[in-house]
Every structure is written in C-alpha cells, then in structure tokens.
Amino acid sequence: MARLVVLGGGVSGHTAATFAAKWLGSSHEVVVVTPNSKWNWIPSNIWVGVGQMSKEEVTFDLAPVYAKAGINFKQAKAVSINPEGSESEAKPFVTIEYTESGREGESEIVEYDYLINATGPKLNFAATPGLGDANGLGEHTVSVCTADHAVHASQELQKCIEKMKAGERQKFLVGTGHGMCTCQGAAFEYIFNIEHELKKAGVRDMADIKWISNESFLGDFGMGGLHMKVGGYVVSSKLFAESLFAERGVDWLIGAHTSKVEEGKIEYELLDGSKNEEEFDFAMLIPPFAGVGLKAYSKDGEDITATVFAPNGFMKVDANYAAGAYENWKASDWPRTYQNPTYKNMFAAGIAFAPPHIISKPMSSPNGTPINPTPPRTGMPSGIIGKAVAHSVCDLMTKGENAHLHEASMAEMGAACVASAGKGLTTGTAAAMTVYPVVPDFEKYPGTGRDTDYTFGEIGLAGHWIKHILHHLFLYKAKLNPGWTLIPE
Amino acid sequence: MKHEERNFEKSDQFNLTMIPGAFARKMRTCVIWQFIRFVAINIKMIVVVGKSH
C-alpha cells in the first residue's frame, strides 16, 4: 500500500484528494493535511461580506466528508518537506504541526510515496505596512479572503450604512492593497455588491465609492484583459469594465501600488511615479499572495528550499522559468503536468505552483516599483489542475513510475467565470464570462491571444442565477453527495 | 434627467466610456429575456468547459 499526501484542502487540494480516494479505493492511502477544519466556497464570501449570506452557508466541516471518502484527515499545517527522507527516516516525509483544537502545536512526521502540494496562498498582509502583519489582517481595513474576514467586513459595512442613514457621508475604497496583487475579480465583485446593497438600503447618494487597482487598465483582471464578440464587434474588456464603473457611478484609480495604510488613509504610488494619498471610511484591499513558507531539506539536513520552491514561495513545476523578457514569453512556458522537476513524486496544484511569469504586460513606475497584477490560478483552472494531478499520481501508483502523466496547461484550457455585481433573485446581476485559453497564446491568436469564438462576456440577471446555482452545485460536489463526480470542476 | 446624462456629467473618466441606456439596463433584469440568456450562456459555458477537460 502506497500513501499519497495532499497538502491543502481548498478547491485544488480537495478536488485532488477526493478524486484520488475514489480512484485508488482502499488499496492505497490518501492523507489530507490542512490547517482548516472547514471547507470554504470562497467565491460566495463576497455575499457574506455584504450580509447576504452567513458563514455557515459558505462553509462545511471537512472531517465527516473525509471520513465518508476514506481519507485520513489531519487538521494541521505543513512546515517542511524532506523529499529524500532524512538520516533517520528512509522515506520522504512532511513535517506537520497540528492546528486542531486540543493538539495545537503538536508536531508529527508524515511519510509519503507521492505528494501533492495544494497549500494555496499565504495572504501576505505584511507586504504593505498597515495592511496587516505576520498575524494577518490589520485593523484599518477589511477583507473578504476568508469567511471570518467576510463576516467582519459585513459588520463594518453595516456600521457605515447606519452612519449614512444618520446623515454622515461615507467614502468606500475597494481594490488591491499592493502593486503585486492578484484576485482583482474578488474586489471587483465586492465593490459592485457594496454599491448594490447601498442602493437597496436607500443610502447610495450618501456614498462615494472608489476602485484602486494595480491593473494598468480596467478589466485586466491579471489576465491581460480579454477581447470578446459583442454586437458584431470584437472589443476589449476595458470598454466593458469602464462602462460598468461609469454606469454605477464608481470612480477608479488604476496602475496604483498601495504603499502604506493608516487609519482612514492610504498612500499610493502610480505608474507615472507620482505619490498620493486617498482617504476612506471603509476599505477592502486584497493582499498580495505568497507561498505559505514551506521549507525543504535534503537527506543530510541541508536547506534545499531554493531548489524546490521559487523565490515567491510557490513550488517549481514543469514550467519554463527561463523565458526572460516579455517579448520572449510563450504559451508553452506554462506547465502541463505540474510535476516538480527535481523530485518526480512531488506535484503542485492550484495557487501553490510557481507560474513561469505573469500574464499581464509587466509594468513598473520610474522609481522601479513593479505595479502589475500577478496571474490568477483560482476557480475552474485550479479544480481542473487538481483533478489532472490526482489522475497522474493515481496512474503512477497503480501502473508504475512510467505511467503517462495527465496534462492541464492553462494555455490550453478555458475558464468560465461569473462575477457578481449584486445579489437578488430578480434584481441581481453578474458578469458571466468565458475565456479560451486562460493564458493568451499569441502564436496561435496574434491579435487578442484568445479564440474569440469561445471568449465572451455579458452582464445581467442570468449571470446572477448562474452564480447562485454554482454556489449550491459546488458545495454539493465538495460534500461528495451522490453524483458529485458528474459535476465538472 | 436621464441616468446616462447624469453619469456622463460626473467626470471625464465617465464621459469617455459607453453607458447603457434605459432599454439596455431594463433588459438586464427582464426575467423573460434573461431566461433566454440563461439558456444561451449555459450552452456557451458548457462548450468551453467541455473543451477544457
């Protein structure tokens, strides 16, 4: 019996672990190591953040689901990997530290035959002074990155609504908290959900709402934007994003690196090098992502973290990390199998793999401050990658080390994305989009980088219905209810 | 005053974009039209999802 250890129980890790457990049956062991006791459908945190859903509606306990699937669940965080074992341990192993109530801080060594690193990101609030520190979110802003953060955000939003009802004008600032952030989509959803809720509360005219982002143009979303066919035209997402902002009366500030956060005020630097300040009463600023800080050690105890992980803390996989300047970037630089090049029994999935480079055009201010979105690896691509990696590992375990590896390049897969702009059965709207492929391929599509027959977007109530249905569908799937494998990632 | 007139007036940023008129905004939450779009968008998404697996 061989053992697969999956680090992380988010979209990618949960997908990988549950499919692996199904495919391997009882002949092999699957272990999941994740610090959280609950699974969180993160896209719906937006609605928790405006008080339209409760924390309980977007989370569920992992332990009973893993018990049902025959997965050995360890509520712990991974600290280090010894891919060669150690002087006392012949097999490779992971050192974990329990976070489970009653076992906090307890350390354990978990041996593995195969390892899938799907740890997701560290929310690096400490990257921007005042945004937070090593312990997480600071006191000046709110976040919707976790369900607990979103509950707090909702409470703060309600306080602002009460102030507006009492006649006090409020300034809302939503966007990115650093020049190297990703996940602009979440902030985009949050700002329009706030606007929608303020309208419902009858206080929209008492609010000034402003978007601040590291994108060089509205609608970049860390993907270099997208072009879609609308009304017989092929147009940039910039046009549609700007249109929505103008329609809803939301100002925007782009190409901005938030350099400091204080009580009621941020400092930022723009792509032209100018430095300014912006005041706020309520701010939701997404932090930059980093690897979770796993260390790696060789058999004799030497630190080999730089061999296994990129400088940003994400695990190296079969990507081309030597592409160099923007002009040399190709779709083929992106990984296909997500296998670590040094240790063939290690894979990375979802946000945990190190991308070869960003997708958007790299930008920096005259002061040398990089201000550009980093690539998104969340949602549908994350699930597809998790499943492909699980498939590869299962084949390696059951067919031997020469088994064919399954591929899921982001430069060859599309993604469907639904961005909420307000919740309501008959009044809600959302932008429903597909992109194909996720990473533009300018060799195949020299103008737009994508196939415009499969890249589209439109906003409306239908998009909201789809987002709401997806909420229930993916929670149903993640709970491994009957027929869960029929629901695509 | 029309919604778009009010918003175009707010800033130069807004003035240089396209803003949907009353009909386009109404259609976004028109249940019958949106049900048709719901079917159409789902078909498009299923095609893309199918190509990606």
XYZ file of C-alpha atoms in Angstrom:
542
model
C 0.000 0.000 0.000
C 1.357 3.382 -1.044
C 0.495 6.715 0.538
C -0.480 9.953 -1.182
C -0.272 13.061 0.973
C -2.186 16.137 -0.177
C -1.202 19.418 1.455
C -4.171 21.772 1.456
C -7.924 21.268 1.374
C -9.029 24.169 -0.814
C -10.524 23.912 -4.304
C -7.479 22.231 -5.840
C -6.395 20.076 -2.889
C -9.931 18.929 -2.087
C -10.547 18.039 -5.745
C -7.253 16.141 -5.957
C -7.760 14.265 -2.676
C -11.373 13.263 -3.263
C -10.784 12.027 -6.808
C -7.623 10.191 -5.736
C -9.522 8.481 -2.899
C -12.264 7.449 -5.319
C -9.857 6.139 -7.965
C -7.473 4.402 -5.557
C -10.133 2.804 -3.358
C -8.881 1.028 -0.276
C -5.748 -0.336 -1.933
C -3.798 2.855 -1.206
C -3.956 5.554 1.446
C -4.832 9.228 0.886
C -3.925 11.726 3.608
C -5.034 15.368 3.606
C -3.149 17.881 5.718
C -4.930 21.212 6.002
C -4.983 23.746 8.849
C -8.692 24.464 8.499
C -11.478 22.333 9.938
C -13.934 23.711 7.396
C -14.104 23.857 3.610
C -14.988 27.300 2.264
C -16.613 28.092 -1.094
C -14.580 31.268 -1.382
C -16.431 32.877 -4.349
C -19.503 33.304 -2.133
C -17.537 35.133 0.583
C -18.472 38.244 -1.388
C -22.077 37.765 -0.335
C -21.067 37.095 3.274
C -19.151 40.387 3.138
C -22.328 42.342 2.381
C -24.526 40.434 4.827
C -26.410 38.477 2.164
C -25.139 35.074 3.296
C -23.956 33.646 6.590
C -20.616 31.979 7.235
C -22.471 28.676 7.684
C -23.872 28.912 4.154
C -20.413 29.031 2.554
C -18.569 26.512 4.744
C -18.919 22.932 5.983
C -16.953 20.596 8.257
C -14.312 18.586 6.409
C -13.941 15.720 8.913
C -17.224 13.876 8.149
C -16.745 14.284 4.392
C -13.216 12.859 4.523
C -14.409 10.056 6.824
C -17.042 9.173 4.212
C -14.395 9.205 1.453
C -11.934 7.085 3.432
C -9.401 9.917 3.552
C -7.106 10.268 6.547
C -7.639 13.899 7.626
C -5.053 15.737 9.662
C -6.011 19.246 10.724
C -2.522 20.651 10.677
C -0.240 22.924 8.694
C 2.731 21.604 6.776
C 6.005 23.083 7.955
C 8.659 21.398 5.824
C 9.283 18.703 3.252
C 12.115 16.187 3.245
C 11.834 14.812 -0.291
C 14.842 12.483 0.243
C 13.920 11.494 3.792
C 16.492 12.131 6.489
C 19.322 10.308 8.225
C 16.774 8.636 10.486
C 13.874 8.318 8.006
C 14.364 6.318 4.818
C 11.227 7.552 3.088
C 10.374 11.118 2.073
C 8.211 12.887 4.618
C 6.416 16.085 5.536
C 6.690 17.651 8.969
C 3.338 18.960 10.109
C 2.127 20.973 13.077
C -1.414 20.420 14.326
C -3.902 23.274 14.475
C -6.731 21.019 15.682
C -8.295 22.126 18.950
C -6.524 20.397 21.815
C -3.475 19.426 19.737
C -2.226 22.906 18.779
C 1.498 22.998 18.103
C 1.925 19.224 18.257
C 4.435 18.121 15.618
C 4.336 14.944 13.522
C 6.215 13.388 10.627
C 4.028 12.070 7.789
C 5.790 9.786 5.310
C 4.647 9.782 1.711
C 5.175 7.984 -1.561
C 3.584 10.804 -3.542
C 2.945 14.389 -2.527
C 0.545 16.964 -3.952
C 1.232 20.472 -2.724
C -2.029 22.419 -2.929
C -1.472 24.712 0.007
C -2.915 27.755 -1.736
C -1.554 31.182 -0.889
C -0.371 32.920 2.206
C -2.397 36.121 2.437
C 0.610 38.398 2.649
C -0.936 41.353 4.515
C 2.506 42.155 5.923
C 3.760 43.186 2.451
C 2.117 46.595 2.864
C 2.754 48.495 6.100
C -0.519 48.977 7.924
C -2.476 46.479 5.808
C -1.576 43.807 8.315
C 1.328 41.897 9.747
C 2.621 38.343 10.081
C -0.508 37.500 12.070
C -2.810 38.571 9.252
C -5.264 41.357 8.567
C -4.642 44.710 10.244
C -7.127 46.984 11.968
C -7.541 49.689 9.325
C -9.156 47.725 6.505
C -11.380 44.704 5.963
C -11.026 41.643 3.739
C -13.246 39.013 2.106
C -10.455 36.463 1.598
C -11.791 34.122 4.297
C -15.306 33.539 5.634
C -14.350 35.043 9.007
C -12.878 38.122 7.307
C -16.082 38.469 5.293
C -18.260 38.337 8.437
C -16.148 41.154 9.905
C -16.402 43.118 6.636
C -20.177 42.815 6.713
C -20.322 44.130 10.284
C -18.178 47.143 9.346
C -20.306 47.786 6.263
C -23.461 47.819 8.398
C -21.864 50.433 10.681
C -21.222 52.624 7.636
C -24.794 52.181 6.432
C -26.083 53.270 9.843
C -23.854 56.356 9.714
C -25.166 57.231 6.250
C -28.734 56.803 7.438
C -27.866 59.281 10.194
C -26.692 61.740 7.538
C -22.951 61.154 7.610
C -21.324 60.799 4.166
C -19.021 57.771 3.774
C -16.129 57.045 1.420
C -15.612 53.450 0.270
C -12.291 52.325 -1.169
C -12.049 48.829 -2.642
C -9.328 47.125 -4.664
C -5.770 45.900 -4.266
C -3.529 46.550 -1.285
C -0.204 46.213 -3.109
C 1.326 46.601 -6.561
C 1.773 42.845 -6.990
C -1.709 41.619 -6.118
C -3.875 39.158 -7.964
C -7.577 38.332 -7.442
C -8.862 41.684 -8.764
C -12.052 39.791 -9.632
C -12.971 39.348 -5.966
C -12.521 43.058 -5.287
C -14.476 43.849 -8.465
C -17.369 41.737 -7.201
C -17.210 43.263 -3.751
C -17.289 46.886 -4.869
C -20.375 46.338 -7.021
C -22.102 44.280 -4.331
C -21.500 47.142 -1.892
C -22.913 49.602 -4.417
C -25.950 47.338 -4.903
C -26.543 46.993 -1.150
C -26.208 50.743 -0.564
C -28.827 51.316 -3.225
C -31.134 48.784 -1.566
C -30.585 50.481 1.797
C -31.519 53.839 0.247
C -28.183 55.478 1.065
C -26.362 55.303 -2.296
C -26.397 59.102 -2.640
C -24.539 59.385 0.680
C -21.622 57.244 -0.548
C -18.516 57.952 -2.598
C -17.181 54.695 -3.978
C -13.703 54.363 -5.472
C -11.779 51.495 -7.019
C -7.995 51.304 -6.608
C -6.069 48.675 -8.504
C -2.633 47.645 -9.724
C -4.079 46.880 -13.165
C -2.721 49.115 -15.929
C -6.246 49.251 -17.383
C -9.692 48.445 -16.037
C -10.705 44.916 -16.991
C -7.159 43.473 -16.981
C -8.033 41.044 -14.124
C -4.462 39.696 -14.105
C -5.075 38.041 -17.470
C -4.016 40.930 -19.659
C -7.719 41.605 -20.210
C -9.734 39.784 -22.826
C -11.429 40.524 -26.108
C -14.946 39.368 -26.752
C -17.513 39.461 -29.519
C -20.427 41.778 -28.803
C -22.937 43.223 -31.253
C -20.801 42.256 -34.218
C -17.661 43.879 -32.756
C -14.657 42.288 -31.073
C -13.889 44.586 -28.163
C -11.587 44.768 -25.137
C -12.795 44.042 -21.617
C -11.523 47.564 -20.807
C -14.502 49.043 -22.609
C -16.968 46.904 -20.672
C -15.338 47.390 -17.288
C -15.194 51.174 -17.726
C -18.794 51.167 -18.870
C -19.956 49.332 -15.751
C -17.979 51.629 -13.441
C -19.397 54.730 -15.128
C -22.939 53.342 -15.143
C -22.790 52.582 -11.409
C -21.020 55.839 -10.539
C -17.830 54.208 -9.240
C -14.599 56.211 -9.687
C -11.396 54.369 -10.486
C -7.712 54.711 -9.846
C -5.529 52.256 -11.772
C -1.831 51.473 -12.054
C -1.595 52.018 -8.293
C 0.704 50.417 -5.738
C -0.693 50.856 -2.235
C 2.445 51.529 -0.228
C 1.068 52.289 3.236
C -2.214 52.012 5.111
C -3.152 54.130 8.111
C -6.390 54.778 9.940
C -8.688 56.281 7.311
C -5.941 56.886 4.752
C -3.697 55.092 2.269
C -0.571 56.194 0.473
C -0.037 55.001 -3.072
C 2.331 55.294 -5.998
C 1.152 55.404 -9.601
C 2.778 54.044 -12.748
C 3.907 57.572 -13.631
C 5.905 57.662 -10.376
C 3.697 60.186 -8.587
C 2.836 59.545 -4.962
C -0.519 60.466 -3.470
C -2.929 59.803 -0.643
C -6.535 58.679 -0.578
C -8.833 58.887 2.407
C -11.522 56.366 3.272
C -14.121 55.454 5.855
C -14.337 51.827 4.727
C -11.649 49.981 2.762
C -11.414 46.419 1.464
C -7.980 45.924 -0.018
C -6.897 42.497 -1.289
C -3.428 41.486 -0.020
C -0.741 40.077 -2.325
C -0.302 36.307 -2.334
C 2.886 34.406 -1.474
C 3.737 30.764 -0.934
C 2.902 29.504 2.552
C 6.575 29.385 3.504
C 7.265 25.652 3.352
C 10.921 24.746 3.792
C 12.655 21.802 2.123
C 15.599 19.794 3.420
C 17.876 17.191 1.834
C 18.682 13.839 3.416
C 21.648 15.298 5.298
C 19.588 18.240 6.558
C 20.818 20.846 4.071
C 18.276 23.572 3.232
C 17.144 22.952 -0.371
C 14.159 25.309 -0.290
C 15.546 27.264 -3.267
C 15.725 24.034 -5.296
C 12.125 23.063 -4.652
C 10.467 26.466 -4.420
C 10.648 29.708 -6.414
C 11.655 32.879 -4.509
C 7.969 33.783 -4.025
C 7.468 30.529 -2.094
C 5.475 28.684 -4.767
C 6.621 25.206 -5.819
C 8.605 24.796 -9.022
C 6.945 22.563 -11.603
C 7.468 21.724 -15.287
C 7.256 25.368 -16.418
C 9.872 27.318 -18.357
C 11.257 29.662 -15.701
C 13.965 30.982 -18.041
C 11.704 32.749 -20.543
C 13.321 36.114 -19.748
C 11.878 39.339 -21.162
C 8.212 39.883 -22.003
C 8.957 39.675 -25.723
C 10.104 36.062 -25.279
C 7.091 34.840 -23.340
C 5.184 31.984 -24.914
C 2.092 29.985 -24.025
C 4.330 26.915 -23.965
C 6.192 28.356 -20.942
C 3.206 27.312 -18.800
C 3.330 23.939 -17.034
C 1.460 20.927 -18.338
C 1.857 18.168 -15.701
C 2.739 20.193 -12.566
C 5.434 17.684 -11.632
C 8.409 19.012 -9.679
C 11.460 18.805 -11.974
C 13.803 17.584 -9.194
C 11.579 15.207 -7.239
C 9.288 13.335 -9.587
C 6.946 12.143 -6.834
C 6.007 15.727 -5.932
C 3.385 17.818 -7.724
C 1.880 21.237 -7.113
C -1.701 22.236 -7.936
C -3.775 25.388 -7.859
C -2.227 28.558 -6.482
C 0.676 26.557 -4.976
C 2.539 26.079 -8.278
C 5.030 28.713 -9.349
C 3.889 30.352 -12.609
C 6.668 30.931 -15.175
C 5.868 34.641 -15.354
C 2.902 36.972 -15.076
C 0.210 37.086 -17.782
C -0.398 40.841 -17.934
C 2.242 43.059 -19.520
C 4.885 43.835 -16.881
C 4.869 47.438 -15.703
C 6.831 49.480 -13.202
C 6.973 53.096 -12.107
C 10.013 55.299 -12.906
C 11.053 54.638 -9.278
C 11.385 50.947 -10.123
C 8.267 49.847 -8.226
C 6.651 46.911 -10.050
C 2.943 47.607 -10.474
C 1.231 44.770 -12.274
C -1.227 42.025 -11.445
C 0.165 38.569 -10.789
C -1.521 35.649 -12.552
C -4.785 34.215 -11.207
C -4.777 30.416 -10.649
C -8.082 30.134 -8.839
C -11.526 28.695 -9.572
C -12.048 26.424 -12.535
C -8.369 26.105 -13.599
C -7.482 25.270 -10.004
C -10.009 22.424 -9.911
C -9.035 21.084 -13.334
C -5.340 21.112 -12.401
C -6.098 19.334 -9.106
C -8.010 16.603 -10.924
C -5.333 16.161 -13.618
C -2.585 15.905 -10.997
C -4.629 13.376 -8.988
C -5.095 11.354 -12.173
C -1.336 11.352 -12.822
C -0.496 10.340 -9.273
C -3.099 7.548 -9.259
C -1.670 6.187 -12.513
C 1.858 6.341 -11.101
C 0.688 4.463 -8.002
C -1.275 1.801 -9.840
C 0.592 1.424 -13.161
C 4.144 2.167 -12.134
C 6.559 5.067 -12.439
C 6.478 5.093 -16.247
C 2.760 5.808 -16.377
C 1.580 8.609 -18.639
C 1.141 11.946 -16.869
C -2.090 13.846 -17.450
C -1.865 17.401 -18.718
C -3.800 20.575 -17.908
C -1.967 23.595 -19.268
C -3.602 26.937 -18.516
C -2.516 27.961 -22.017
C -4.723 25.220 -23.471
C -7.740 25.287 -21.174
C -10.580 27.763 -20.981
C -12.343 29.027 -17.911
C -15.860 30.103 -17.094
C -16.111 32.913 -14.581
C -19.139 34.608 -13.071
C -18.509 37.900 -11.288
C -21.389 39.087 -9.127
C -22.415 42.736 -9.348
C -25.272 42.489 -6.850
C -27.412 39.787 -5.247
C -31.162 39.377 -5.695
C -33.478 36.832 -7.315
C -34.941 39.407 -9.719
C -32.701 42.431 -9.109
C -29.243 40.819 -9.032
C -26.713 40.996 -11.840
C -23.425 39.308 -12.621
C -20.925 39.358 -15.448
C -20.817 35.868 -16.972
C -17.598 35.324 -18.884
C -15.600 32.612 -20.553
C -12.021 32.867 -21.761
C -10.263 30.421 -24.027
C -7.472 29.857 -23.306
C -6.824 31.328 -19.838
C -3.221 32.201 -20.721
C -3.224 34.009 -24.072
C -1.462 32.254 -26.944
C -0.192 34.999 -29.250
C 1.419 32.497 -31.615
C -1.979 30.993 -32.349
C -4.067 34.175 -31.963
C -1.649 37.052 -32.690
C -4.133 39.885 -32.096
C -6.073 39.017 -28.967
C -4.231 35.929 -27.726
C -7.527 34.077 -27.423
C -10.156 32.359 -29.527
C -12.947 34.934 -29.806
C -15.431 32.186 -30.709
C -15.098 30.884 -27.149
C -14.346 34.114 -25.277
C -17.415 36.118 -24.377
C -18.993 38.081 -21.586
C -22.272 39.756 -20.717
C -23.859 41.211 -17.628
C -27.346 40.544 -16.398
C -29.702 38.669 -14.111
C -28.924 35.393 -15.908
C -25.316 35.653 -14.692
C -26.558 36.082 -11.119
C -28.753 32.987 -11.399
C -25.756 31.035 -12.715
C -23.543 32.216 -9.854
C -26.192 31.260 -7.315
C -26.687 27.830 -8.878
C -22.902 27.297 -8.963
C -22.761 28.141 -5.247
C -25.113 25.244 -4.428
C -23.669 22.940 -7.093
C -20.043 23.219 -5.922
C -20.951 22.884 -2.247
C -22.963 19.768 -3.169
C -19.979 18.414 -5.118
C -17.465 19.225 -2.393
C -19.602 17.393 0.174
C -19.351 14.310 -2.076
C -23.099 13.934 -2.301
C -24.498 11.365 -4.766
C -23.407 12.057 -8.356
C -20.656 14.505 -7.309
C -18.246 13.258 -9.955
C -20.709 14.250 -12.709
C -20.351 17.939 -11.828
C -17.400 19.406 -13.750
C -14.741 21.453 -11.979
C -32.560 63.821 -16.194
C -31.624 60.584 -17.953
C -29.403 58.224 -15.932
C -26.652 58.311 -18.561
C -26.686 62.123 -18.748
C -26.167 62.286 -15.012
C -23.286 59.827 -15.076
C -21.571 61.221 -18.177
C -21.574 64.573 -16.400
C -19.802 63.249 -13.297
C -16.234 63.067 -14.611
C -14.038 62.998 -17.694
C -13.355 59.327 -16.977
C -17.038 58.548 -17.177
C -17.586 60.840 -20.161
C -15.241 58.827 -22.380
C -16.939 55.469 -21.802
C -20.135 53.907 -23.086
C -23.049 53.858 -20.637
C -26.114 51.699 -21.281
C -29.378 53.490 -21.874
C -32.674 52.741 -20.165
C -33.629 49.915 -22.548
C -30.322 48.053 -22.169
C -30.482 48.398 -18.382
C -34.101 47.211 -18.295
C -33.235 44.121 -20.344
C -30.535 43.156 -17.838
C -33.168 42.334 -15.243
C -36.067 41.453 -17.583
C -36.903 37.939 -16.365
C -38.142 36.612 -19.726
C -35.148 37.924 -21.699
C -32.724 36.853 -19.009
C -34.163 33.331 -19.002
C -33.321 33.139 -22.711
C -29.831 34.498 -21.978
C -29.513 31.989 -19.111
C -30.005 29.131 -21.564
C -27.653 30.703 -24.128
C -24.874 31.442 -21.607
C -25.119 27.942 -20.154
C -24.707 26.390 -23.590
C -21.655 28.586 -24.281
C -20.144 27.739 -20.884
C -20.742 24.003 -21.308
C -18.889 24.149 -24.647
C -15.885 25.911 -23.046
C -15.929 23.603 -20.005
C -16.073 20.615 -22.369
C -13.061 21.878 -24.326
C -11.100 22.354 -21.096
C -11.419 18.899 -19.559
